[in-house]
Amino acid sequence: MSAVPSASPPVPVHGETLLIADNVSKTFPGVIALDEVTFEVRAGEVNALVGENGAGKSTLIKIMSGNYAPDGGEVRVEGNRLEATPAAAHRARVATIHQDSHLVPNMTVAENIMLGHWPVRFGIISRREQYRRAQQAISLVAPSLSPNMLAHRLSPAEGQLVEIARAISENSRVLIMDEPTTSLSGREIEQLFRVVDGLKAQGMGIVFVSHWLEEVFRIADRVTVLRDGRLVGTQPADTLDADGVIRMMVGRDVAHVTAQPRPIGDTVLRVRNLTRVGVVDDISFEVRAGEIVTLAGLVGAGRTELASCIFGADPYESGSVELGGQTVSPGSPHPAIQAGIGLVPEDRRHQGLVANLSVSTNATLAVLDRIAPNGFLSRRLEDEAVATATRSVAVKMASTSVPISTLSGGNQQKVVIGRWLARQPKLLILDEPTKGIDVGSKAEISEIIIRLATAGTAILLISSEMPEVLSLSDRVLVMRSGRIVGELDRSNLTPEAVISLATTG
């Protein structure tokens, strides 16, 4: 990586404190989100912020980025108290890269990089100077990326790099990265980490939030753990291991969940020669009752698209989907749902939930036909469906009337899964069911999957997390470029075999 542009302020001394959240507390109605937490960001280091969903990470990030005012304590940047506004954080050279992209889709890369600080001459934006400064910033993180490209054409990884370039162009001293790798492939993650290493070497202080502990140990110098809104501790990363961090996060050991052999029944799902041009190509496979079949492969292999075709959310040109020997009509999810198929989508926030509605309403979205016979809602049937959906998966919440957006990510995912349990599906498709949730909730959801399979539900699992693939799968179908290129069972299932098929099959 090249040097920082000459217009940048002097590089701070490595180890110098750039930002400190000093004894900050924050309370929401009925919830203590943060309780006297102290968190420090130093020049030339990555401090990884970890904890279960609901531990207070997001609240702390919003306080450090000026979006929330603390009820107690304060944030200081280079010794100066930070006002609770995003503009103040911007002036203090604190930049935040959120999990969801904050780029303007129809603006160019250059316009997005210079957004909010466009170079002006005589009251007119200087396009030449805008391009020059944007090119200078983007050359440090993605030199092959054109400043003239429209943002909506960028991949998720390229979007992350453009946001980093924006932070560089603003001479940011502190960079907060909230779950930056969620939508990235392994190769893209390594590219991002090389950029982070370069920024760290230049003296930037970086906050890195991730649920993936292997990423934490790859990139972090120190690890800070929150639990239930309180600081558990901060330690050098090289003094910790994964089990130690997990114990700090959940306050106990988390058992490794592994599916045991169980009776496998008759074929439930049969997919024959399913083709959607340019997406999935001549796919055929079966899933039996009580069996966990996993679709593995790299990002873009066609796994989610295949699941959408089976569920009826996406059309396909040829082939068939059968459930219990009966053909499921394509083109709409309704026939699939009526036949007994449930789908937990990969994008929980946008496809699985209605954020501003209650837990109760979200939990019953899949059974409206059953709780509102003849078009009239039955409160008794609704209450029974909500109880089935939430108790069967042990959702932790204040009440079923609270907005589902107030729940942790793990509990939101449990509601989405529980919604389908109320229908007693014959086949449950789970697309990255543990994506973006903490280790404790991951173990709980893995246990739910095993329990469903043991009860006879056919499970079609999509997962990019190798330990999950290895521990839960009875069979693994590896996809590449829209095709199934190999099948592995427990006798020959290894990480090397999966990766080999995914990359060269």
XYZ file of C-alpha atoms in Angstrom:
505
model
C 0.000 0.000 0.000
C 1.235 3.488 -0.846
C 1.871 6.250 1.628
C -0.907 8.496 2.878
C -1.408 11.609 0.683
C 0.779 14.564 1.578
C -2.285 16.572 2.632
C -2.780 14.237 5.590
C -1.983 15.380 9.132
C 1.174 14.056 10.795
C 0.980 10.332 11.471
C 0.298 9.713 15.182
C 2.744 7.752 17.286
C 1.901 4.057 17.352
C 0.241 3.184 20.647
C -1.014 6.732 21.225
C -4.648 6.831 22.377
C -6.806 8.255 19.589
C -10.262 7.605 21.009
C -11.548 6.538 24.391
C -15.103 5.783 25.401
C -14.690 6.474 29.102
C -17.160 4.786 31.496
C -20.038 5.201 29.043
C -23.548 4.051 29.951
C -26.713 3.951 27.897
C -30.224 2.927 28.877
C -33.262 2.327 26.691
C -36.759 1.690 28.054
C -36.452 -1.433 30.157
C -32.923 -2.232 28.944
C -29.454 -1.308 30.202
C -27.561 -1.405 26.913
C -24.188 -0.264 28.329
C -23.117 -0.102 31.956
C -19.950 1.959 32.577
C -17.997 0.540 29.651
C -14.511 1.806 28.822
C -13.093 1.144 25.365
C -9.867 2.502 23.907
C -8.595 2.820 20.335
C -4.865 3.314 19.831
C -2.890 4.458 16.813
C -1.534 1.633 14.686
C -3.667 -1.126 16.163
C -6.860 -3.081 15.608
C -9.044 -3.467 18.679
C -11.615 -6.194 17.976
C -14.949 -5.656 19.707
C -16.737 -8.959 20.287
C -19.705 -10.244 22.229
C -23.003 -12.010 21.789
C -25.893 -10.276 20.049
C -27.361 -7.916 22.610
C -24.041 -7.489 24.415
C -23.938 -3.762 23.600
C -21.565 -3.646 20.630
C -23.927 -1.761 18.325
C -24.808 0.751 21.027
C -21.134 1.419 21.742
C -20.429 1.869 18.020
C -23.275 4.368 17.714
C -21.969 6.316 20.691
C -18.436 6.430 19.289
C -19.759 7.509 15.870
C -21.893 10.285 17.377
C -25.287 8.722 16.652
C -26.180 8.225 20.335
C -25.449 10.418 23.334
C -24.266 8.441 26.369
C -26.358 8.751 29.545
C -23.155 8.630 31.539
C -19.457 8.948 30.790
C -18.043 10.520 27.638
C -16.158 9.881 24.422
C -12.900 11.738 23.817
C -11.064 11.862 20.507
C -7.412 12.888 20.767
C -8.233 14.372 24.162
C -11.278 16.378 23.079
C -14.808 15.542 24.180
C -16.938 14.267 21.296
C -20.341 15.850 20.828
C -23.140 13.384 20.145
C -23.673 14.108 16.454
C -22.381 12.301 13.360
C -21.085 15.657 12.074
C -18.967 16.055 15.209
C -17.529 12.564 14.737
C -16.798 13.434 11.117
C -14.956 16.598 12.183
C -13.045 14.579 14.784
C -11.918 12.264 11.945
C -13.866 9.224 13.151
C -15.250 7.202 10.221
C -17.667 4.291 10.434
C -18.230 1.578 7.839
C -21.568 -0.036 8.588
C -22.661 -3.567 7.796
C -25.055 -2.198 5.155
C -23.543 -0.052 2.402
C -23.896 3.716 2.792
C -22.966 4.517 -0.803
C -25.298 6.445 -3.103
C -26.067 3.910 -5.869
C -26.406 6.330 -8.780
C -23.309 8.350 -7.952
C -19.844 7.459 -9.196
C -17.079 6.085 -7.027
C -15.413 9.512 -7.091
C -18.614 11.295 -6.056
C -19.174 8.852 -3.200
C -15.601 9.211 -1.955
C -15.847 13.000 -1.921
C -19.454 13.072 -0.653
C -19.864 15.841 1.902
C -16.511 17.444 1.152
C -16.654 18.098 -2.580
C -13.935 20.484 -3.813
C -15.551 23.780 -4.733
C -14.144 26.659 -6.784
C -16.149 29.897 -7.045
C -19.190 28.041 -5.714
C -18.979 25.307 -8.366
C -17.846 21.734 -7.773
C -14.529 21.125 -9.488
C -14.958 17.802 -11.246
C -11.261 17.660 -12.102
C -10.195 18.153 -8.488
C -12.878 15.740 -7.287
C -11.551 13.070 -9.630
C -7.944 13.756 -8.642
C -8.574 13.474 -4.917
C -10.782 10.415 -5.307
C -8.172 8.746 -7.518
C -5.516 9.486 -4.907
C -7.613 7.850 -2.174
C -8.847 4.855 -4.158
C -5.321 4.099 -5.415
C -4.349 3.264 -1.828
C -6.916 0.493 -1.417
C -8.153 -0.568 -4.878
C -5.953 0.878 -7.642
C -7.773 -1.063 -10.373
C -11.161 0.471 -9.512
C -12.323 3.265 -11.812
C -13.442 6.486 -10.072
C -16.060 6.866 -12.826
C -17.842 3.583 -12.077
C -21.375 3.909 -10.691
C -21.700 2.617 -7.134
C -24.570 0.245 -7.929
C -22.198 -1.738 -10.156
C -19.779 -2.425 -7.306
C -19.529 -5.787 -5.578
C -19.976 -5.781 -1.775
C -16.205 -6.022 -1.369
C -15.574 -3.107 -3.724
C -18.195 -1.078 -1.874
C -16.318 -1.673 1.397
C -13.084 -0.503 -0.207
C -14.748 2.657 -1.557
C -15.974 3.473 1.957
C -12.442 2.979 3.266
C -11.165 5.266 0.496
C -13.699 7.866 1.647
C -12.298 7.611 5.181
C -8.771 8.066 3.816
C -9.821 11.083 1.757
C -11.215 12.646 4.942
C -7.907 12.025 6.760
C -9.718 9.845 9.309
C -7.684 8.781 12.337
C -10.192 6.206 13.650
C -12.001 3.683 11.455
C -14.895 1.663 12.912
C -15.747 -1.448 10.865
C -19.040 -3.105 11.811
C -19.226 -6.691 10.499
C -17.360 -5.725 7.305
C -16.918 -9.282 5.991
C -20.524 -10.510 6.171
C -21.104 -10.455 2.391
C -17.548 -11.139 1.240
C -15.895 -14.260 -0.137
C -12.694 -15.656 1.355
C -10.534 -13.988 -1.295
C -12.291 -10.652 -0.794
C -11.827 -10.914 2.977
C -8.098 -11.395 2.542
C -7.969 -8.367 0.249
C -9.800 -6.312 2.881
C -7.436 -7.497 5.599
C -4.399 -6.509 3.534
C -5.861 -3.013 3.283
C -6.493 -2.957 7.057
C -2.897 -4.041 7.699
C -1.707 -1.162 5.532
C -3.907 1.388 7.309
C -2.696 0.126 10.667
C 0.902 0.506 9.550
C 0.157 4.145 8.689
C -1.040 4.816 12.221
C -4.800 4.584 11.886
C -6.712 3.182 14.870
C -9.251 0.557 13.842
C -12.260 -0.921 15.616
C -13.171 -4.293 14.107
C -16.489 -5.958 14.951
C -17.031 -9.564 13.915
C -18.716 -12.777 15.058
C -16.051 -14.830 13.259
C -13.288 -15.504 15.762
C -10.886 -16.737 13.097
C -11.086 -13.245 11.576
C -10.560 -11.654 14.981
C -7.345 -13.589 15.536
C -6.168 -12.867 11.991
C -6.520 -9.081 12.239
C -6.669 -7.953 15.890
C -3.919 -6.692 18.173
C -6.252 -6.494 21.168
C -9.662 -8.044 21.862
C -12.358 -6.340 23.914
C -15.278 -8.470 25.097
C -18.702 -7.181 26.143
C -21.381 -9.251 27.862
C -24.862 -8.032 28.799
C -23.811 -4.396 28.371
C -20.772 -4.692 30.603
C -17.052 -4.806 29.886
C -15.647 -8.269 30.544
C -12.108 -7.278 29.642
C -9.546 -6.237 27.053
C -6.528 -8.437 26.376
C -3.783 -8.735 23.748
C -4.984 -11.094 21.040
C -1.873 -13.246 21.270
C -2.706 -14.128 24.900
C -6.135 -15.544 23.987
C -7.561 -18.500 22.106
C -11.025 -19.101 20.670
C -12.275 -21.077 23.666
C -11.090 -18.343 26.017
C -12.886 -15.620 24.058
C -16.074 -17.681 23.924
C -15.988 -18.174 27.705
C -15.593 -14.412 28.130
C -18.487 -13.760 25.743
C -21.051 -16.150 27.210
C -19.756 -16.675 30.739
C -19.508 -20.435 30.262
C -18.136 -23.104 27.955
C -20.157 -23.618 24.764
C -20.355 -27.240 23.727
C -19.530 -28.092 20.130
C -22.777 -29.262 18.549
C -22.488 -32.260 16.231
C -25.322 -34.160 14.552
C -25.395 -37.847 15.495
C -26.574 -40.671 13.222
C -30.374 -40.984 13.196
C -33.025 -42.898 11.257
C -33.450 -41.573 7.722
C -36.870 -41.988 6.125
C -38.383 -41.820 2.664
C -37.635 -39.177 0.054
C -39.346 -35.883 0.849
C -37.826 -33.521 -1.733
C -36.941 -34.564 -5.256
C -35.453 -31.994 -7.641
C -35.135 -33.125 -11.244
C -33.106 -31.379 -13.952
C -33.941 -27.920 -12.607
C -32.559 -25.174 -14.832
C -32.759 -21.415 -14.648
C -30.716 -20.061 -17.525
C -27.519 -18.377 -16.381
C -28.160 -19.214 -12.726
C -28.623 -22.953 -12.075
C -27.958 -25.656 -14.632
C -29.588 -29.114 -14.732
C -29.735 -29.669 -10.963
C -31.003 -33.014 -9.624
C -30.914 -34.280 -6.024
C -33.064 -35.652 -3.195
C -33.511 -34.989 0.512
C -35.091 -37.612 2.762
C -37.049 -37.336 5.984
C -34.737 -36.717 8.953
C -31.763 -35.974 6.689
C -29.610 -32.828 6.754
C -28.309 -32.138 3.254
C -26.009 -29.134 2.893
C -25.373 -27.066 -0.214
C -21.753 -25.902 -0.022
C -19.739 -23.745 -2.387
C -18.248 -20.322 -2.858
C -20.213 -17.071 -2.961
C -21.937 -16.902 -6.358
C -22.107 -20.661 -6.844
C -25.904 -20.519 -7.181
C -26.960 -22.017 -3.842
C -29.355 -19.233 -2.784
C -30.787 -19.027 -6.294
C -31.456 -22.770 -6.268
C -33.251 -22.480 -2.921
C -35.374 -19.619 -4.297
C -36.401 -21.740 -7.282
C -37.382 -24.672 -5.051
C -39.426 -22.340 -2.846
C -41.128 -20.744 -5.849
C -39.744 -17.266 -5.230
C -37.808 -17.353 -8.523
C -38.948 -18.827 -11.868
C -37.113 -21.555 -13.745
C -37.264 -22.645 -17.374
C -37.218 -26.428 -17.017
C -37.139 -29.277 -14.555
C -39.387 -30.049 -11.607
C -39.674 -29.895 -7.835
C -41.575 -32.655 -6.031
C -42.507 -32.867 -2.379
C -43.729 -36.203 -1.114
C -44.157 -37.390 -4.691
C -46.352 -34.444 -5.716
C -45.157 -31.795 -8.166
C -44.911 -28.307 -6.660
C -46.158 -25.676 -9.099
C -43.455 -23.099 -9.902
C -43.701 -19.330 -10.012
C -45.016 -18.536 -6.536
C -44.132 -19.463 -2.941
C -47.802 -20.204 -2.146
C -47.894 -23.736 -3.650
C -44.566 -24.547 -1.964
C -45.812 -23.373 1.423
C -49.070 -25.288 1.037
C -47.095 -28.402 0.087
C -45.027 -28.131 3.273
C -41.872 -26.190 2.376
C -40.471 -23.437 4.597
C -37.609 -21.072 3.789
C -35.405 -19.145 6.221
C -33.739 -16.623 3.868
C -30.122 -15.510 3.956
C -30.992 -11.806 4.241
C -32.888 -11.883 7.531
C -33.296 -8.125 7.820
C -34.782 -7.454 4.394
C -36.407 -10.765 3.441
C -37.228 -12.480 6.727
C -38.543 -9.735 8.998
C -40.789 -6.689 9.094
C -38.627 -4.661 11.462
C -41.198 -2.188 12.736
C -43.816 -4.850 13.523
C -44.060 -6.856 16.734
C -42.537 -10.226 17.507
C -46.076 -11.608 17.534
C -46.880 -10.360 14.033
C -43.567 -11.561 12.605
C -43.975 -14.968 14.228
C -47.316 -15.578 12.529
C -46.614 -14.372 8.986
C -46.394 -17.960 7.697
C -49.702 -19.062 9.267
C -52.060 -16.204 8.451
C -54.327 -18.614 6.596
C -54.660 -20.678 9.766
C -55.122 -17.924 12.341
C -57.513 -15.889 10.210
C -60.017 -18.374 8.810
C -62.561 -16.716 6.510
C -60.512 -13.510 6.712
C -61.186 -12.825 10.400
C -58.296 -12.970 12.864
C -58.786 -15.364 15.757
C -56.908 -14.089 18.808
C -56.951 -17.566 20.327
C -55.391 -19.144 17.243
C -52.919 -16.269 16.983
C -51.805 -16.697 20.597
C -51.385 -20.435 20.089
C -49.305 -19.884 16.923
C -47.111 -17.272 18.627
C -46.533 -19.598 21.579
C -45.551 -22.424 19.225
C -43.239 -20.204 17.202
C -41.412 -18.614 20.150
C -41.347 -21.256 22.873
C -40.196 -24.074 20.600
C -37.014 -22.145 19.828
C -36.632 -20.375 23.213
C -36.815 -16.761 22.014
C -35.529 -14.331 24.641
C -37.638 -11.163 24.715
C -39.450 -8.800 27.046
C -42.806 -9.712 25.465
C -44.277 -10.733 22.132
C -45.618 -7.189 21.669
C -42.208 -5.494 21.377
C -40.915 -4.587 17.882
C -38.823 -7.432 16.536
C -36.061 -4.908 15.744
C -35.395 -4.676 19.508
C -34.354 -8.335 19.685
C -30.794 -9.522 19.195
C -29.865 -11.012 15.833
C -29.879 -14.536 17.237
C -33.364 -14.139 18.693
C -34.639 -12.554 15.471
C -33.396 -15.606 13.605
C -35.120 -17.898 16.088
C -38.412 -16.115 15.387
C -37.956 -16.640 11.633
C -37.279 -20.361 12.212
C -40.076 -20.689 14.763
C -42.520 -19.107 12.303
C -42.141 -22.155 10.080
C -42.319 -24.629 12.950
C -45.871 -23.427 13.539
C -46.669 -24.917 10.097
C -44.870 -28.203 10.840
C -43.044 -28.220 7.478
C -42.000 -31.410 5.736
C -38.944 -29.621 4.298
C -37.187 -26.651 5.871
C -34.663 -24.736 3.754
C -32.170 -22.809 5.903
C -30.021 -20.329 3.968
C -27.002 -19.314 6.100
C -29.050 -19.637 9.332
C -26.179 -18.625 11.635
C -24.872 -15.722 9.558
C -24.217 -12.624 11.654
C -25.126 -14.116 15.030
C -23.045 -14.850 18.111
C -21.479 -18.157 19.102
C -24.029 -18.908 21.806
C -26.968 -18.424 19.438
C -25.153 -20.418 16.744
C -24.971 -23.401 19.080
C -28.661 -23.032 19.969
C -29.730 -22.867 16.322
C -27.550 -25.876 15.483
C -29.333 -27.779 18.258
C -32.706 -26.718 16.813
C -31.686 -28.007 13.364
C -30.642 -31.359 14.806
C -33.843 -31.591 16.846
C -35.969 -30.963 13.751
C -34.091 -33.593 11.754
C -34.423 -36.100 14.598
C -38.188 -35.480 14.562
C -38.266 -36.353 10.850
C -38.119 -32.968 9.113
C -36.072 -32.930 5.921
C -33.454 -30.173 6.136
C -31.802 -28.429 3.177
C -29.026 -26.323 4.661
C -26.936 -23.677 2.906
C -23.796 -22.751 4.803
C -20.475 -21.090 4.077
C -19.098 -21.843 7.536
C -16.941 -24.954 7.289
C -17.287 -26.093 10.947
C -21.075 -25.943 10.536
C -20.929 -27.927 7.300
C -18.764 -30.596 8.906
C -20.715 -30.918 12.155
C -24.308 -30.905 10.885
C -24.332 -32.529 7.454
C -25.356 -36.070 6.599
C -24.521 -35.310 2.983
C -22.914 -32.308 1.279
C -23.668 -31.258 -2.288
C -20.950 -28.929 -3.540
C -21.986 -26.329 -6.111
C -19.881 -24.393 -8.560
C -21.065 -22.065 -11.338
C -24.685 -23.128 -10.942
C -24.040 -26.873 -11.036
C -23.609 -29.640 -8.477
C -20.027 -30.761 -9.013
C -19.737 -33.348 -6.266
C -21.401 -35.154 -3.373
C -19.765 -36.039 -0.058
C -21.072 -38.084 2.852
C -19.745 -38.489 6.376
C -17.195 -41.081 5.245
C -15.333 -38.683 2.946
C -16.371 -35.239 4.231
C -13.297 -33.073 4.884
C -12.589 -29.344 4.485
C -10.065 -30.129 1.774
C -12.601 -32.188 -0.198
C -15.231 -29.420 -0.027
C -12.787 -26.668 -1.027
C -11.292 -28.753 -3.835
C -14.705 -29.393 -5.401
C -15.833 -25.780 -4.868
C -12.782 -24.333 -6.579
C -11.899 -26.889 -9.270
C -14.916 -29.205 -9.605
